[in-house]
């Protein structure tokens, strides 16, 4: 039976086909908007709503649980746990017996019931009774408010033909089932598989990172783990860094609200009022045309002068660049360097003279002699 939307689309397509002239093929919008074989069938009533027939679902909602319950009961009996399925109330109950030895098995049995209620197949759900197997039920219903966006992101987690989900299962080593508002995952915490699954699911539903990018990271980590030399090193330099690109939306232009005044705005002067003010109203038609012609000539002459100035600007030689602030800084730096070099040369010359004076020292000046020292000659001063 065609849905209501399909019926509307079919009726619209039929109307368009009736109105279109012969020999013209109207281009329809939409990729899948193509004529169906049942659109023009007069025996089908597209607006009829058929009543529910019990033959469509003979087994009922609990048919699968009823069929697989002996398998569940046998698996729990091995661990000394009794179970009961109440089809009237729609409940499953597990309890310990005198044969129960493992105290933690009752918790595992409760997790088994949770997985069965999330539509996990019984052969897969029974594996939770093993000590190494754990489960994690991730609630995704409250992460997205918009229903259409929620469905879109949940389909993104599955991928085309469940390819994305299968890749995540292989790389994390977990069993994943997306059902309704929950994601059931089965695996081990030792290999960090369940933690990775939870992170991938939450990032996908919160629109933080696409599952494909997580798959790329897991593939790179898998290859790096094979190299024992990189076991103690940080792998961040090998992992790709994906930047989230948000398209900036244009902000709506809001007009500034003017302050409210009870008085209306002042009336603008009319064309006749402007002519009365300038005196043009009382001029003859000949004078008016002469005035307009004069204004037009003035406007043309102003425009011609401006164009002439633009043409002559191309032939004006450019001004020479005077010493700017950068050049003055350079000259100051050069002067300071020259002063430093001169100072260092003077110091080196002084040291050289001292060393030369020490080499030319006479030994006789340090020996005592019997000769009396010669008296110094006094300079005679002549009086004028």
Short mmCIF file of C-alpha atoms in Angstrom, two decimals:
data_model
loop_
_atom_site.label_atom_id
_atom_site.label_comp_id
_atom_site.label_asym_id
_atom_site.label_seq_id
_atom_site.Cartn_x
_atom_site.Cartn_y
_atom_site.Cartn_z
CA UNK A 1 0.00 0.00 0.00
CA UNK A 2 1.41 3.39 -0.91
CA UNK A 3 1.80 5.90 1.91
CA UNK A 4 -0.01 9.23 2.05
CA UNK A 5 3.05 11.19 0.87
CA UNK A 6 3.55 8.87 -2.09
CA UNK A 7 -0.12 9.25 -2.97
CA UNK A 8 0.18 13.05 -2.90
CA UNK A 9 3.29 12.90 -5.08
CA UNK A 10 1.57 10.51 -7.50
CA UNK A 11 -1.51 12.73 -7.73
CA UNK A 12 0.65 15.81 -8.36
CA UNK A 13 2.62 13.95 -11.04
CA UNK A 14 -0.61 12.83 -12.69
CA UNK A 15 -1.95 16.40 -12.72
CA UNK A 16 1.29 17.69 -14.23
CA UNK A 17 1.18 14.95 -16.89
CA UNK A 18 -2.39 15.91 -17.76
CA UNK A 19 -1.60 19.62 -18.06
CA UNK A 20 1.67 19.18 -20.03
CA UNK A 21 1.31 19.41 -23.80
CA UNK A 22 2.25 16.49 -26.00
CA UNK A 23 5.85 16.18 -27.18
CA UNK A 24 7.34 17.87 -24.08
CA UNK A 25 9.06 16.02 -21.23
CA UNK A 26 8.86 18.12 -18.05
CA UNK A 27 11.94 17.82 -15.87
CA UNK A 28 10.85 16.66 -12.43
CA UNK A 29 12.57 17.79 -9.26
CA UNK A 30 14.16 15.16 -7.04
CA UNK A 31 16.36 12.18 -7.71
CA UNK A 32 13.70 9.52 -7.04
CA UNK A 33 10.67 11.39 -8.36
CA UNK A 34 9.98 9.02 -11.24
CA UNK A 35 6.67 7.65 -12.52
CA UNK A 36 5.65 4.40 -10.78
CA UNK A 37 3.67 1.58 -12.44
CA UNK A 38 0.88 1.86 -9.85
CA UNK A 39 0.45 5.64 -10.19
CA UNK A 40 -1.97 5.45 -13.09
CA UNK A 41 -3.70 2.20 -12.04
CA UNK A 42 -7.44 2.98 -11.68
CA UNK A 43 -8.02 -0.10 -9.44
CA UNK A 44 -5.79 1.25 -6.63
CA UNK A 45 -7.27 3.75 -4.19
CA UNK A 46 -4.31 5.73 -2.86
CA UNK A 47 -6.37 7.41 -0.13
CA UNK A 48 -7.77 4.22 1.40
CA UNK A 49 -6.49 3.27 4.89
CA UNK A 50 -6.60 -0.50 5.31
CA UNK A 51 -7.47 -2.11 8.65
CA UNK A 52 -4.86 -4.09 10.59
CA UNK A 53 -4.95 -7.81 9.86
CA UNK A 54 -3.72 -10.16 12.65
CA UNK A 55 -2.29 -12.45 9.95
CA UNK A 56 0.42 -9.83 9.31
CA UNK A 57 2.00 -10.64 12.72
CA UNK A 58 0.78 -14.08 13.78
CA UNK A 59 3.43 -14.75 16.42
CA UNK A 60 3.07 -11.43 18.23
CA UNK A 61 5.80 -9.30 19.74
CA UNK A 62 7.13 -12.00 22.08
CA UNK A 63 7.35 -14.77 19.47
CA UNK A 64 11.14 -14.61 19.16
CA UNK A 65 11.67 -14.64 22.94
CA UNK A 66 9.32 -17.59 23.30
CA UNK A 67 11.23 -19.54 20.62
CA UNK A 68 14.70 -18.78 22.03
CA UNK A 69 13.79 -19.13 25.72
CA UNK A 70 14.75 -22.85 25.97
CA UNK A 71 18.29 -21.92 24.78
CA UNK A 72 18.52 -19.18 27.44
CA UNK A 73 17.09 -21.46 30.13
CA UNK A 74 19.61 -24.21 29.32
CA UNK A 75 22.56 -21.79 29.41
CA UNK A 76 21.51 -20.35 32.80
CA UNK A 77 20.85 -23.84 34.23
CA UNK A 78 24.54 -24.74 33.76
CA UNK A 79 25.44 -21.90 36.16
CA UNK A 80 22.68 -22.76 38.67
CA UNK A 81 20.33 -19.88 37.77
CA UNK A 82 16.59 -20.29 37.33
CA UNK A 83 14.69 -18.07 34.86
CA UNK A 84 11.04 -17.37 34.14
CA UNK A 85 9.31 -15.74 31.14
CA UNK A 86 5.90 -14.20 31.84
CA UNK A 87 4.12 -13.53 28.55
CA UNK A 88 1.08 -12.00 30.26
CA UNK A 89 3.02 -9.28 32.09
CA UNK A 90 5.80 -9.23 29.49
CA UNK A 91 8.61 -9.72 32.01
CA UNK A 92 11.72 -11.91 32.46
CA UNK A 93 12.93 -12.95 35.90
CA UNK A 94 16.20 -14.60 37.01
CA UNK A 95 16.98 -15.92 40.50
CA UNK A 96 19.65 -17.96 42.27
CA UNK A 97 19.17 -21.57 43.44
CA UNK A 98 20.94 -23.88 45.87
CA UNK A 99 23.14 -25.08 43.02
CA UNK A 100 24.51 -21.56 42.38
CA UNK A 101 28.23 -21.33 43.19
CA UNK A 102 29.44 -18.15 41.48
CA UNK A 103 28.12 -15.08 43.39
CA UNK A 104 28.65 -12.74 40.40
CA UNK A 105 26.69 -14.89 37.94
CA UNK A 106 23.40 -13.28 38.99
CA UNK A 107 24.74 -9.91 37.75
CA UNK A 108 25.71 -11.55 34.46
CA UNK A 109 22.19 -13.03 34.21
CA UNK A 110 20.68 -9.57 34.72
CA UNK A 111 22.89 -8.21 31.88
CA UNK A 112 21.67 -11.12 29.71
CA UNK A 113 18.05 -10.00 30.29
CA UNK A 114 19.02 -6.42 29.36
CA UNK A 115 20.58 -7.56 26.09
CA UNK A 116 17.57 -9.71 25.20
CA UNK A 117 15.26 -6.75 25.83
CA UNK A 118 17.45 -4.67 23.43
CA UNK A 119 16.74 -7.25 20.64
CA UNK A 120 20.20 -8.86 20.78
CA UNK A 121 19.99 -12.41 19.35
CA UNK A 122 19.94 -15.13 22.03
CA UNK A 123 23.08 -17.03 20.81
CA UNK A 124 25.03 -13.75 20.96
CA UNK A 125 23.54 -12.60 24.28
CA UNK A 126 24.45 -15.89 26.03
CA UNK A 127 28.14 -15.07 25.53
CA UNK A 128 27.82 -12.44 28.28
CA UNK A 129 27.89 -15.26 30.86
CA UNK A 130 31.62 -15.71 30.18
CA UNK A 131 33.91 -13.95 32.67
CA UNK A 132 35.94 -12.16 29.98
CA UNK A 133 32.87 -10.79 28.18
CA UNK A 134 31.24 -7.50 29.24
CA UNK A 135 28.48 -5.32 27.83
CA UNK A 136 27.78 -1.62 27.62
CA UNK A 137 24.36 -0.16 26.75
CA UNK A 138 24.81 3.41 25.47
CA UNK A 139 21.72 5.64 25.62
CA UNK A 140 21.65 8.01 22.63
CA UNK A 141 18.04 9.22 22.84
CA UNK A 142 18.79 12.31 24.95
CA UNK A 143 21.91 13.46 23.07
CA UNK A 144 19.99 15.08 20.17
CA UNK A 145 16.73 17.02 20.53
CA UNK A 146 15.70 17.28 16.89
CA UNK A 147 14.21 13.99 15.68
CA UNK A 148 15.30 14.38 12.03
CA UNK A 149 18.87 15.19 13.10
CA UNK A 150 18.84 12.21 15.49
CA UNK A 151 17.83 9.79 12.71
CA UNK A 152 20.44 11.26 10.33
CA UNK A 153 23.29 10.85 12.85
CA UNK A 154 22.18 7.35 13.78
CA UNK A 155 22.28 6.38 10.08
CA UNK A 156 25.76 7.94 9.88
CA UNK A 157 26.83 5.49 12.60
CA UNK A 158 25.53 2.56 10.55
CA UNK A 159 26.87 3.66 7.16
CA UNK A 160 25.82 2.46 3.69
CA UNK A 161 24.93 -1.27 3.84
CA UNK A 162 26.16 -1.30 7.50
CA UNK A 163 29.75 -0.89 6.25
CA UNK A 164 30.75 1.65 8.94
CA UNK A 165 29.31 -0.51 11.74
CA UNK A 166 31.13 -3.62 10.47
CA UNK A 167 34.45 -1.73 10.28
CA UNK A 168 34.04 -0.53 13.89
CA UNK A 169 33.22 -4.09 15.00
CA UNK A 170 36.36 -5.50 13.32
CA UNK A 171 38.72 -2.80 14.66
CA UNK A 172 37.38 -2.76 18.25
CA UNK A 173 36.63 -6.50 18.49
CA UNK A 174 33.12 -5.84 19.82
CA UNK A 175 29.59 -6.79 18.80
CA UNK A 176 27.45 -3.68 18.23
CA UNK A 177 23.69 -3.44 17.74
CA UNK A 178 21.93 -0.12 17.13
CA UNK A 179 18.29 -0.41 18.16
CA UNK A 180 15.93 2.50 18.81
CA UNK A 181 17.33 4.94 21.36
CA UNK A 182 20.15 2.65 22.56
CA UNK A 183 23.36 1.09 21.24
CA UNK A 184 24.23 -2.30 22.76
CA UNK A 185 27.92 -3.28 22.66
CA UNK A 186 29.52 -6.55 23.77
CA UNK A 187 33.27 -6.97 24.21
CA UNK A 188 36.08 -6.82 26.73
CA UNK A 189 37.42 -3.88 28.73
CA UNK A 190 40.96 -5.30 28.67
CA UNK A 191 41.47 -4.40 24.98
CA UNK A 192 39.73 -1.04 25.48
CA UNK A 193 37.18 -2.09 22.85
CA UNK A 194 34.07 -1.01 24.78
CA UNK A 195 35.63 2.36 25.68
CA UNK A 196 36.43 3.02 22.04
CA UNK A 197 32.88 2.08 20.97
CA UNK A 198 31.34 4.44 23.54
CA UNK A 199 33.62 7.28 22.44
CA UNK A 200 32.80 6.72 18.72
CA UNK A 201 29.04 6.61 19.38
CA UNK A 202 28.97 9.72 21.59
CA UNK A 203 31.20 11.72 19.20
CA UNK A 204 28.94 10.77 16.29
CA UNK A 205 25.68 11.68 18.04
CA UNK A 206 27.11 14.96 19.40
CA UNK A 207 28.52 15.80 15.93
CA UNK A 208 32.07 16.10 17.31
CA UNK A 209 33.76 13.72 14.85
CA UNK A 210 32.57 11.48 12.02
CA UNK A 211 32.94 7.69 12.63
CA UNK A 212 35.09 7.40 9.45
CA UNK A 213 37.78 9.58 11.08
CA UNK A 214 37.75 7.30 14.15
CA UNK A 215 38.15 4.29 11.85
CA UNK A 216 41.20 5.92 10.19
CA UNK A 217 42.78 6.53 13.62
CA UNK A 218 42.14 2.93 14.71
CA UNK A 219 43.72 1.59 11.51
CA UNK A 220 46.86 3.70 12.05
CA UNK A 221 47.09 2.62 15.71
CA UNK A 222 46.72 -1.00 14.64
CA UNK A 223 49.71 -0.69 12.28
CA UNK A 224 51.80 1.20 14.86
CA UNK A 225 51.15 -1.49 17.50
CA UNK A 226 52.94 -4.03 15.28
CA UNK A 227 56.22 -2.10 15.62
CA UNK A 228 57.85 -2.87 19.02
CA UNK A 229 60.20 0.13 18.72
CA UNK A 230 57.20 2.51 18.96
CA UNK A 231 55.65 0.80 21.98
CA UNK A 232 56.94 3.41 24.49
CA UNK A 233 56.63 6.48 22.20
CA UNK A 234 53.80 8.95 21.78
CA UNK A 235 51.71 8.28 18.65
CA UNK A 236 50.14 11.73 18.31
CA UNK A 237 52.58 12.75 15.57
CA UNK A 238 51.41 9.82 13.40
CA UNK A 239 47.66 10.35 13.90
CA UNK A 240 45.78 12.67 11.50
CA UNK A 241 44.42 15.93 12.88
CA UNK A 242 40.98 16.77 11.58
CA UNK A 243 39.75 20.33 11.93
CA UNK A 244 36.06 20.90 12.18
CA UNK A 245 34.86 23.37 9.56
CA UNK A 246 31.80 25.33 10.50
CA UNK A 247 30.20 27.39 7.77
CA UNK A 248 29.53 30.86 9.11
CA UNK A 249 25.95 31.86 8.65
CA UNK A 250 25.09 35.40 7.68
CA UNK A 251 23.72 37.38 10.58
CA UNK A 252 20.29 38.85 9.90
CA UNK A 253 20.45 42.59 9.42
CA UNK A 254 18.49 44.28 12.17
CA UNK A 255 17.40 47.89 11.75
CA UNK A 256 18.08 50.18 14.67
CA UNK A 257 14.88 51.22 16.31
CA UNK A 258 14.45 54.96 16.51
CA UNK A 259 13.17 56.45 19.76
CA UNK A 260 9.41 56.72 19.82
CA UNK A 261 7.93 60.20 19.51
CA UNK A 262 4.22 60.95 19.53
CA UNK A 263 4.71 63.78 17.03
CA UNK A 264 4.77 63.05 13.29
CA UNK A 265 7.92 63.89 11.25
CA UNK A 266 8.09 67.36 9.69
CA UNK A 267 6.59 67.65 6.23
CA UNK A 268 9.17 67.80 3.43
CA UNK A 269 8.97 70.83 1.08
CA UNK A 270 7.40 70.12 -2.29
CA UNK A 271 8.97 70.87 -5.68
CA UNK A 272 6.90 74.03 -6.06
CA UNK A 273 7.99 75.25 -2.60
CA UNK A 274 11.67 74.78 -3.59
CA UNK A 275 11.08 76.74 -6.82
CA UNK A 276 9.37 79.54 -4.89
CA UNK A 277 12.34 79.81 -2.51
CA UNK A 278 14.89 80.11 -5.36
CA UNK A 279 12.63 82.33 -7.48
CA UNK A 280 12.60 79.86 -10.35
CA UNK A 281 8.82 79.58 -10.19
CA UNK A 282 8.39 83.11 -11.56
CA UNK A 283 10.96 82.69 -14.41
CA UNK A 284 9.88 82.22 -18.02
CA UNK A 285 10.35 78.93 -19.86
CA UNK A 286 13.18 80.43 -21.93
CA UNK A 287 15.14 81.48 -18.82
CA UNK A 288 14.52 78.10 -17.19
CA UNK A 289 15.93 76.22 -20.20
CA UNK A 290 18.92 78.61 -20.33
CA UNK A 291 19.63 77.99 -16.63
CA UNK A 292 19.45 74.22 -17.09
CA UNK A 293 21.80 74.44 -20.06
CA UNK A 294 24.28 76.52 -18.02
CA UNK A 295 24.24 73.96 -15.17
CA UNK A 296 24.81 71.15 -17.67
CA UNK A 297 27.83 72.99 -19.17
CA UNK A 298 29.34 73.60 -15.71
CA UNK A 299 28.93 69.94 -14.86
CA UNK A 300 30.57 68.87 -18.13
CA UNK A 301 33.50 71.26 -17.64
CA UNK A 302 34.08 69.96 -14.10
CA UNK A 303 34.05 66.39 -15.35
CA UNK A 304 36.44 67.26 -18.23
CA UNK A 305 38.92 68.87 -15.81
CA UNK A 306 38.83 65.83 -13.56
CA UNK A 307 39.49 63.45 -16.50
CA UNK A 308 42.36 65.71 -17.69
CA UNK A 309 43.91 65.63 -14.20
CA UNK A 310 43.72 61.82 -14.16
CA UNK A 311 45.43 61.57 -17.58
CA UNK A 312 48.23 63.98 -16.55
CA UNK A 313 48.82 62.13 -13.29
CA UNK A 314 50.41 59.26 -15.26
CA UNK A 315 53.14 61.63 -16.58
CA UNK A 316 54.04 63.22 -13.21
CA UNK A 317 57.47 61.94 -12.01
CA UNK A 318 57.44 60.24 -8.61
CA UNK A 319 58.92 62.05 -5.64
CA UNK A 320 62.31 60.97 -4.34
CA UNK A 321 62.20 59.08 -1.10
CA UNK A 322 63.78 61.12 1.68
CA UNK A 323 65.60 59.49 4.56
CA UNK A 324 62.92 57.81 6.55
CA UNK A 325 63.00 56.68 10.14
CA UNK A 326 64.47 53.29 9.19
CA UNK A 327 67.45 54.93 7.37
CA UNK A 328 68.16 57.32 10.27
CA UNK A 329 68.24 54.32 12.63
CA UNK A 330 70.70 52.60 10.28
CA UNK A 331 73.04 55.64 10.20
CA UNK A 332 72.94 55.94 13.98
CA UNK A 333 73.82 52.27 14.31
CA UNK A 334 76.73 52.69 11.82
CA UNK A 335 78.09 55.72 13.77
CA UNK A 336 77.95 53.82 17.05
CA UNK A 337 79.81 50.87 15.47
CA UNK A 338 82.55 53.20 14.12
CA UNK A 339 82.96 54.82 17.57
CA UNK A 340 83.30 51.38 19.19
CA UNK A 341 85.97 50.34 16.63
CA UNK A 342 87.96 53.58 17.19
CA UNK A 343 87.82 53.11 20.96
CA UNK A 344 89.05 49.52 20.73
CA UNK A 345 91.92 50.61 18.39
CA UNK A 346 93.01 53.31 20.87
CA UNK A 347 93.07 50.79 23.74
CA UNK A 348 95.15 48.37 21.65
CA UNK A 349 97.63 51.17 20.77
CA UNK A 350 98.03 52.05 24.48
CA UNK A 351 98.75 48.42 25.38
CA UNK A 352 101.26 48.18 22.53
CA UNK A 353 103.15 51.28 23.79
CA UNK A 354 103.29 49.92 27.34
CA UNK A 355 104.70 46.61 26.15
CA UNK A 356 107.34 48.41 24.02
CA UNK A 357 108.40 50.62 26.95
CA UNK A 358 108.87 47.56 29.17
CA UNK A 359 111.13 45.92 26.55
CA UNK A 360 113.43 49.02 26.22
CA UNK A 361 114.22 49.26 29.96
CA UNK A 362 118.00 49.87 30.70
CA UNK A 363 119.73 47.80 33.38
CA UNK A 364 122.11 50.70 34.31
CA UNK A 365 119.27 52.71 35.75
CA UNK A 366 118.77 50.00 38.36
CA UNK A 367 122.56 49.77 39.34
CA UNK A 368 124.05 52.01 42.05
CA UNK A 369 127.04 54.18 40.88
CA UNK A 370 129.75 56.06 42.89
CA UNK A 371 129.50 59.07 40.66
CA UNK A 372 127.62 61.95 42.07
CA UNK A 373 124.57 62.88 40.25
CA UNK A 374 124.93 65.86 38.01
CA UNK A 375 123.19 69.00 39.17
CA UNK A 376 120.26 70.02 37.09
CA UNK A 377 120.60 73.19 35.08
CA UNK A 378 118.29 75.93 36.15
CA UNK A 379 116.46 77.80 33.52
CA UNK A 380 117.26 81.50 33.63
CA UNK A 381 114.36 83.84 33.37
CA UNK A 382 114.98 87.18 31.77
CA UNK A 383 113.15 90.15 33.05
CA UNK A 384 111.70 92.32 30.51
#
